[in-house]
Structure formats: structure tokens, C-alpha cells
């Protein structure tokens, strides 16, 4: 069951503390442009950011545009990302989306969610990450960390990722929307962990509605 929901004033205080601790939170996937960001996020499904970064450093040095990726070819791409889970299917998707970007978008990554999700291997979450990180739209990409934090704390409770996404958009004050995604994901990754949250060192411990706080 979702946690009880925080009040507007509680949520405002939570994000004021997040902002004070980290005014400009950054995503951890390495990229150089919109295209490499799309590829990195698509590769990160069921994989760690660290693992993706390790694989893509050499890849992006060779192929940082859709045309260069096509020139590298499927075998060349596969060789670079073979340490990432589901690499064969991901490689096929990257080649397909690169072809579509060249043929239909003149090699430019589109800035609308509908256009982004038309690309193979790019779902709503991936599109929202790209819209938020590159195009600076206040889009909310809900992953397992954000889903957990939203429900556990009461910031954005919801039964599924779509409900949590709507709760973030509806409940978090506008001034915090741009960085809400990163504050929540970093909090979930390093403090509000799945198995044993670090409640003793949590900066929102006194506000969080999670009843089973760890010592």
C-alpha cells in the first residue's frame, strides 16, 4: 500500500533541504550531446550507470552522432556494449533509432516526448530523462529508486510508475520541478536504499512518513 501523503508544506521543506544540500544535481550517465544521452539512457535499462559509462566511453569517442553510429555498424557497436545486460537487443535498437534519426529527423534528436518515444528502445522513462537533462523540460522519469522514495516517504505515493509520475508533477512545487527527478533518484540510490535505508543520516528523517525507520 502506498504511504500516507505528505502535505504541501512538508514537501516544500523536503525539497528546500535537497536544494540546500545539492543546488544543481546531475545525472550520472556520461554523455556529450543529445544523441549520446539517448543511447546511454536506452542502454541503462536493467544495468547500472557505472557499467554503462564504462562501456560507452570508448564507444562515444568513435560514434557520437547517428551517422557515425551507422558507420560503426552493428558488429562494432555490439563489441563495445557486450558487458551490458541485454546487449544484443539494445544494439539492434540503437542501430534502428540511429537510422530513423538520420532518415526522418536529419540526424537531430527531437525535443518532444511523442517523437522520442517513436524511436526503438525509447520508452516514456527514457524520453523523460532526455527531455529533463538535455532540453531542460520539467519532465519526471520514474525509475525504481523514485518509485520507492515517492511511496516510502509520502512525497509522491502511487500504485504504479504512471501514478507516481503524476503525483510528482501535481504535488511538488513548480520551483523544484526541474531538478526533482535527480534529487529523488540520488536520494534513493545513496540514502533511501531498498533493503536498508540510511535513516540515521537522512536529511529529511524528521519529515519522512516511513514508519519503519532504521537506527
Coordinates of N, CA and C in Angstrom, one line a residue, residues 39-196:
X39 N 21.3 7.3 -26.3 CA 21.9 6.0 -26.3 C 22.2 5.5 -24.9
X40 N 22.8 6.4 -24.1 CA 23.2 6.0 -22.8 C 22.0 5.6 -21.9
X41 N 20.9 6.3 -22.0 CA 19.7 6.0 -21.2 C 19.1 4.7 -21.7
X42 N 19.0 4.6 -23.0 CA 18.5 3.3 -23.6 C 19.3 2.1 -23.2
X43 N 20.6 2.3 -23.1 CA 21.5 1.1 -22.7 C 21.4 0.9 -21.2
X44 N 20.9 1.8 -20.4 CA 20.9 1.7 -18.9 C 19.8 0.9 -18.4
X45 N 18.8 0.5 -19.2 CA 17.7 -0.3 -18.7 C 18.3 -1.6 -18.2
X46 N 17.9 -2.0 -16.9 CA 18.4 -3.2 -16.3 C 19.9 -3.3 -16.2
X47 N 20.5 -2.1 -16.1 CA 22.0 -2.0 -16.0 C 22.3 -0.9 -15.1
X48 N 23.6 -0.8 -14.6 CA 24.0 0.3 -13.7 C 24.6 1.4 -14.5
X49 N 24.4 2.6 -14.0 CA 25.0 3.8 -14.7 C 26.6 3.6 -14.9
X50 N 27.2 3.1 -13.8 CA 28.6 2.8 -13.9 C 29.0 1.8 -15.0
X51 N 28.2 0.8 -15.1 CA 28.5 -0.2 -16.1 C 28.3 0.4 -17.5
X52 N 27.3 1.2 -17.7 CA 27.0 1.8 -19.0 C 28.2 2.8 -19.3
X53 N 28.6 3.6 -18.3 CA 29.6 4.6 -18.6 C 30.9 3.9 -19.0
X54 N 31.2 2.8 -18.3 CA 32.5 2.1 -18.7 C 32.5 1.6 -20.1
X55 N 31.3 1.2 -20.6 CA 31.2 0.6 -21.9 C 31.1 1.7 -23.0
X56 N 30.5 2.9 -22.7 CA 30.3 3.9 -23.7 C 31.4 4.9 -23.9
X57 N 32.4 5.0 -23.0 CA 33.4 6.0 -23.1 C 34.1 5.8 -24.4
X58 N 34.6 4.6 -24.7 CA 35.2 4.3 -26.0 C 34.3 4.4 -27.2
X59 N 33.0 3.9 -26.9 CA 32.0 4.0 -28.0 C 31.7 5.4 -28.5
X60 N 31.5 6.3 -27.5 CA 31.1 7.6 -27.9 C 32.3 8.4 -28.5
X61 N 33.5 8.0 -28.2 CA 34.7 8.6 -28.8 C 34.7 8.3 -30.3
X62 N 34.1 7.2 -30.7 CA 34.1 6.8 -32.1 C 32.7 7.2 -32.8
X63 N 31.6 7.1 -32.0 CA 30.3 7.3 -32.6 C 29.4 8.2 -31.7
X64 N 29.5 9.5 -31.9 CA 28.7 10.4 -31.1 C 27.6 11.1 -31.9
X65 N 27.4 10.6 -33.1 CA 26.2 11.1 -33.9 C 25.5 9.9 -34.5
X66 N 24.3 10.0 -34.9 CA 23.6 8.9 -35.5 C 24.3 8.3 -36.8
X67 N 24.9 9.2 -37.6 CA 25.6 8.7 -38.8 C 26.8 7.9 -38.5
X68 N 27.6 8.4 -37.5 CA 28.8 7.7 -37.1 C 28.4 6.4 -36.5
X69 N 27.3 6.3 -35.8 CA 26.9 5.0 -35.2 C 26.6 4.0 -36.3
X70 N 25.9 4.5 -37.4 CA 25.6 3.6 -38.5 C 26.9 3.2 -39.2
X71 N 27.8 4.1 -39.3 CA 29.1 3.8 -39.9 C 29.9 2.7 -39.1
X72 N 29.7 2.8 -37.8 CA 30.4 1.8 -36.9 C 29.8 0.4 -37.2
X73 N 28.5 0.3 -37.4 CA 27.9 -0.9 -37.7 C 27.4 -1.7 -36.5
X74 N 26.6 -2.7 -36.7 CA 26.0 -3.4 -35.6 C 27.1 -4.2 -34.9
X75 N 28.0 -4.9 -35.6 CA 29.0 -5.7 -35.0 C 30.0 -4.8 -34.2
X76 N 30.3 -3.6 -34.7 CA 31.2 -2.7 -33.9 C 30.5 -2.2 -32.7
X77 N 29.3 -1.9 -32.8 CA 28.5 -1.5 -31.6 C 28.4 -2.6 -30.6
X78 N 28.0 -3.8 -31.0 CA 27.9 -4.9 -30.1 C 29.2 -5.2 -29.4
X79 N 30.3 -5.1 -30.0 CA 31.6 -5.3 -29.4 C 31.8 -4.4 -28.2
X80 N 31.4 -3.1 -28.4 CA 31.6 -2.1 -27.3 C 30.7 -2.3 -26.1
X81 N 29.5 -2.8 -26.4 CA 28.5 -2.8 -25.3 C 28.2 -4.3 -24.8
X82 N 29.1 -5.2 -25.1 CA 28.8 -6.6 -24.7 C 28.8 -6.9 -23.2
X83 N 29.3 -5.9 -22.4 CA 29.3 -6.1 -21.0 C 28.0 -5.7 -20.3
X84 N 27.1 -5.1 -21.1 CA 25.9 -4.6 -20.6 C 24.8 -5.6 -20.8
X85 N 23.9 -5.8 -19.8 CA 22.8 -6.7 -20.0 C 21.9 -6.5 -21.2
X86 N 21.4 -7.5 -21.8 CA 20.6 -7.5 -23.0 C 21.2 -6.7 -24.1
X87 N 22.6 -6.9 -24.2 CA 23.3 -6.0 -25.2 C 22.9 -6.3 -26.6
X88 N 22.6 -7.5 -27.0 CA 22.3 -7.8 -28.4 C 21.0 -7.0 -28.8
X89 N 19.9 -7.1 -28.0 CA 18.7 -6.4 -28.4 C 18.9 -4.9 -28.3
X90 N 19.7 -4.4 -27.3 CA 19.9 -3.0 -27.2 C 20.7 -2.5 -28.4
X91 N 21.7 -3.3 -28.9 CA 22.5 -2.9 -30.0 C 21.6 -2.7 -31.3
X92 N 20.7 -3.7 -31.5 CA 19.8 -3.6 -32.6 C 18.9 -2.3 -32.5
X93 N 18.4 -2.0 -31.3 CA 17.6 -0.8 -31.1 C 18.4 0.5 -31.4
X94 N 19.6 0.5 -30.9 CA 20.4 1.7 -31.2 C 20.7 1.9 -32.7
X95 N 20.9 0.8 -33.4 CA 21.1 1.0 -34.8 C 19.8 1.4 -35.5
X96 N 18.7 0.9 -35.1 CA 17.4 1.3 -35.7 C 17.1 2.7 -35.4
X97 N 17.3 3.2 -34.1 CA 17.0 4.6 -33.8 C 17.9 5.5 -34.5
X98 N 19.2 5.1 -34.7 CA 20.1 5.9 -35.4 C 19.7 6.1 -36.9
X99 N 19.2 5.0 -37.5 CA 18.7 5.1 -38.9 C 17.5 6.0 -39.0
X100 N 16.6 5.9 -38.0 CA 15.4 6.8 -38.0 C 15.8 8.2 -37.8
X101 N 16.7 8.5 -36.9 CA 17.2 9.9 -36.7 C 17.8 10.5 -38.0
X102 N 18.6 9.7 -38.7 CA 19.2 10.2 -39.9 C 18.1 10.4 -41.0
X103 N 17.3 9.4 -41.2 CA 16.3 9.4 -42.3 C 15.1 10.4 -42.1
X104 N 14.7 10.4 -40.8 CA 13.4 11.2 -40.6 C 13.6 12.5 -39.8
X105 N 14.8 12.6 -39.1 CA 15.0 13.8 -38.3 C 16.3 14.6 -38.6
X106 N 16.8 14.3 -39.8 CA 18.0 15.0 -40.3 C 19.2 14.8 -39.2
X107 N 19.2 13.7 -38.5 CA 20.3 13.5 -37.6 C 20.2 14.2 -36.3
X108 N 19.0 14.9 -36.1 CA 18.8 15.7 -34.8 C 17.8 15.0 -33.9
X109 N 18.2 14.9 -32.6 CA 17.3 14.3 -31.6 C 16.1 15.2 -31.4
X110 N 14.9 14.7 -31.6 CA 13.7 15.6 -31.4 C 13.5 15.9 -29.9
X111 N 12.8 17.0 -29.7 CA 12.6 17.5 -28.4 C 11.1 17.4 -27.9
X112 N 10.4 16.5 -28.5 CA 9.0 16.2 -28.0 C 9.0 14.7 -27.5
X113 N 8.1 14.5 -26.5 CA 8.0 13.1 -26.0 C 7.5 12.2 -27.0
X114 N 6.5 12.6 -27.8 CA 5.9 11.7 -28.8 C 6.9 11.3 -29.8
X115 N 7.8 12.2 -30.3 CA 8.8 11.9 -31.3 C 9.8 11.0 -30.7
X116 N 10.2 11.3 -29.5 CA 11.3 10.5 -28.8 C 10.8 9.0 -28.6
X117 N 9.6 8.9 -28.1 CA 9.0 7.5 -27.9 C 8.7 6.7 -29.2
X118 N 8.8 7.4 -30.3 CA 8.7 6.7 -31.6 C 9.9 6.0 -32.0
X119 N 11.0 6.2 -31.3 CA 12.3 5.6 -31.6 C 12.4 4.2 -30.9
X120 N 12.9 3.2 -31.6 CA 13.1 1.9 -31.0 C 13.9 1.9 -29.7
X121 N 13.4 1.2 -28.7 CA 14.1 1.2 -27.4 C 13.9 2.4 -26.5
X122 N 13.2 3.4 -26.9 CA 13.0 4.6 -26.2 C 11.5 4.6 -25.6
X123 N 11.3 4.3 -24.4 CA 10.0 4.4 -23.7 C 9.8 5.8 -23.1
X124 N 8.7 5.9 -22.4 CA 8.4 7.2 -21.7 C 9.5 7.6 -20.7
X125 N 10.0 6.6 -19.9 CA 11.0 7.0 -18.9 C 12.3 7.5 -19.6
X126 N 12.7 6.9 -20.6 CA 13.9 7.3 -21.4 C 13.7 8.7 -22.0
X127 N 12.5 8.9 -22.6 CA 12.2 10.2 -23.2 C 12.2 11.3 -22.1
X128 N 11.6 11.0 -21.0 CA 11.5 12.0 -19.9 C 12.9 12.4 -19.4
X129 N 13.8 11.4 -19.3 CA 15.2 11.7 -18.9 C 15.8 12.6 -19.9
X130 N 15.7 12.4 -21.2 CA 16.3 13.2 -22.2 C 15.7 14.6 -22.2
X131 N 14.4 14.7 -22.1 CA 13.7 16.0 -22.0 C 14.2 16.8 -20.8
X132 N 14.4 16.1 -19.7 CA 14.8 16.8 -18.5 C 16.2 17.2 -18.6
X133 N 17.1 16.3 -18.9 CA 18.5 16.5 -18.8 C 19.1 17.4 -19.9
X134 N 18.6 17.2 -21.1 CA 19.1 17.9 -22.3 C 18.3 19.1 -22.7
X135 N 17.0 18.9 -22.7 CA 16.2 20.0 -23.2 C 15.6 20.9 -22.0
X136 N 15.9 20.5 -20.8 CA 15.6 21.3 -19.6 C 14.1 21.4 -19.4
X137 N 13.3 20.4 -19.8 CA 11.9 20.4 -19.6 C 11.7 19.8 -18.2
X138 N 10.7 20.2 -17.4 CA 10.5 19.6 -16.1 C 9.8 18.3 -16.2
X139 N 10.3 17.4 -16.9 CA 9.7 16.0 -17.1 C 10.3 15.1 -16.0
X140 N 9.4 14.2 -15.6 CA 9.7 13.3 -14.5 C 9.8 11.9 -14.9
X141 N 11.1 11.3 -14.9 CA 11.3 9.9 -15.2 C 11.3 9.1 -14.0
X142 N 10.3 8.2 -13.8 CA 10.2 7.4 -12.6 C 10.9 6.0 -12.8
X143 N 12.0 5.8 -12.1 CA 12.6 4.5 -12.1 C 12.3 3.8 -10.7
X144 N 13.0 2.7 -10.5 CA 12.7 2.0 -9.2 C 13.1 2.8 -8.0
X145 N 14.1 3.6 -8.1 CA 14.5 4.4 -6.9 C 13.4 5.5 -6.6
X146 N 13.0 6.2 -7.6 CA 12.0 7.2 -7.4 C 10.7 6.6 -7.0
X147 N 10.3 5.5 -7.6 CA 9.0 4.8 -7.2 C 9.1 4.5 -5.7
X148 N 10.2 4.0 -5.3 CA 10.4 3.6 -3.8 C 10.3 4.8 -2.9
X149 N 11.1 5.8 -3.3 CA 11.2 7.0 -2.4 C 9.8 7.7 -2.4
X150 N 9.2 7.8 -3.5 CA 7.9 8.5 -3.6 C 6.9 7.9 -2.7
X151 N 6.8 6.5 -2.7 CA 5.9 5.8 -1.8 C 6.3 5.7 -0.4
X152 N 7.6 5.4 -0.2 CA 8.1 5.2 1.2 C 8.0 6.5 2.0
X153 N 8.3 7.6 1.5 CA 8.4 8.9 2.2 C 7.0 9.6 2.3
X154 N 6.2 9.3 1.3 CA 4.9 10.0 1.2 C 5.0 11.3 0.3
X155 N 6.1 11.5 -0.3 CA 6.3 12.6 -1.2 C 5.4 12.5 -2.4
X156 N 5.4 11.3 -3.0 CA 4.6 11.1 -4.3 C 4.1 9.6 -4.3
X157 N 3.1 9.3 -3.5 CA 2.6 7.9 -3.5 C 1.8 7.6 -4.7
X158 N 1.9 6.3 -5.1 CA 1.2 5.8 -6.3 C 1.4 4.4 -6.5
X159 N 0.4 3.7 -7.1 CA 0.4 2.2 -7.2 C 1.3 1.8 -8.4
X160 N 1.6 2.7 -9.3 CA 2.4 2.3 -10.4 C 3.2 3.5 -10.8
X161 N 4.2 3.3 -11.8 CA 5.1 4.4 -12.1 C 4.3 5.6 -12.7
X162 N 3.3 5.4 -13.5 CA 2.5 6.5 -14.0 C 1.8 7.3 -12.9
X163 N 1.3 6.6 -11.9 CA 0.7 7.4 -10.8 C 1.7 8.2 -10.0
X164 N 2.9 7.6 -9.8 CA 4.0 8.4 -9.1 C 4.4 9.6 -10.0
X165 N 4.5 9.4 -11.3 CA 4.9 10.5 -12.2 C 3.9 11.6 -12.0
X166 N 2.6 11.3 -12.1 CA 1.6 12.3 -11.9 C 1.6 13.0 -10.6
X167 N 1.9 12.2 -9.5 CA 2.0 12.7 -8.2 C 3.1 13.7 -8.1
X168 N 4.3 13.4 -8.7 CA 5.4 14.3 -8.6 C 5.0 15.6 -9.3
X169 N 4.4 15.5 -10.5 CA 4.0 16.7 -11.3 C 3.0 17.5 -10.5
X170 N 2.1 16.9 -9.9 CA 0.9 17.5 -9.2 C 1.3 18.1 -7.8
X171 N 2.2 17.4 -7.1 CA 2.4 17.7 -5.7 C 3.6 18.5 -5.3
X172 N 4.6 18.4 -6.2 CA 5.9 19.1 -5.9 C 5.8 20.5 -6.4
X173 N 6.1 21.5 -5.6 CA 6.1 22.9 -6.1 C 6.8 23.2 -7.4
X174 N 6.4 24.1 -8.2 CA 6.9 24.3 -9.5 C 8.4 24.7 -9.5
X175 N 8.8 25.4 -8.4 CA 10.2 25.8 -8.4 C 11.2 24.7 -8.2
X176 N 10.7 23.5 -7.8 CA 11.6 22.3 -7.7 C 11.4 21.3 -8.8
X177 N 10.5 21.5 -9.7 CA 10.2 20.5 -10.7 C 11.4 20.2 -11.6
X178 N 12.2 21.1 -12.0 CA 13.3 20.9 -12.9 C 14.3 19.9 -12.4
X179 N 14.6 19.9 -11.1 CA 15.6 19.1 -10.5 C 15.0 17.9 -9.7
X180 N 13.7 17.9 -9.6 CA 13.0 16.9 -8.7 C 13.5 15.5 -9.0
X181 N 13.5 15.2 -10.3 CA 14.0 13.8 -10.8 C 15.3 13.4 -10.2
X182 N 16.3 14.3 -10.3 CA 17.6 14.0 -9.9 C 17.7 13.9 -8.4
X183 N 17.1 14.9 -7.7 CA 17.1 14.8 -6.2 C 16.6 13.5 -5.7
X184 N 15.4 13.1 -6.3 CA 14.8 11.9 -5.8 C 15.6 10.6 -6.1
X185 N 16.2 10.6 -7.3 CA 16.9 9.4 -7.7 C 18.2 9.2 -6.9
X186 N 18.9 10.4 -6.7 CA 20.1 10.3 -5.9 C 19.8 10.0 -4.4
X187 N 18.7 10.5 -3.9 CA 18.3 10.2 -2.6 C 18.0 8.7 -2.4
X188 N 17.3 8.1 -3.4 CA 17.0 6.7 -3.4 C 18.3 5.8 -3.6
X189 N 19.2 6.3 -4.4 CA 20.4 5.5 -4.7 C 21.4 5.4 -3.5
X190 N 21.5 6.6 -2.8 CA 22.6 6.6 -1.8 C 22.1 6.7 -0.4
X191 N 20.8 7.1 -0.1 CA 20.3 7.2 1.2 C 19.1 6.3 1.5
X192 N 18.1 6.5 0.7 CA 16.8 5.8 0.9 C 16.9 4.5 0.1
X193 N 17.9 3.6 0.5 CA 18.1 2.4 -0.2 C 17.0 1.4 0.0
X194 N 16.9 0.4 -0.9 CA 15.8 -0.5 -0.9 C 15.8 -1.4 0.3
X195 N 16.9 -2.1 0.6 CA 16.9 -3.1 1.7 C 17.1 -2.5 3.1
X196 N 18.0 -1.5 3.1 CA 18.3 -0.9 4.4 C 18.6 0.6 4.2

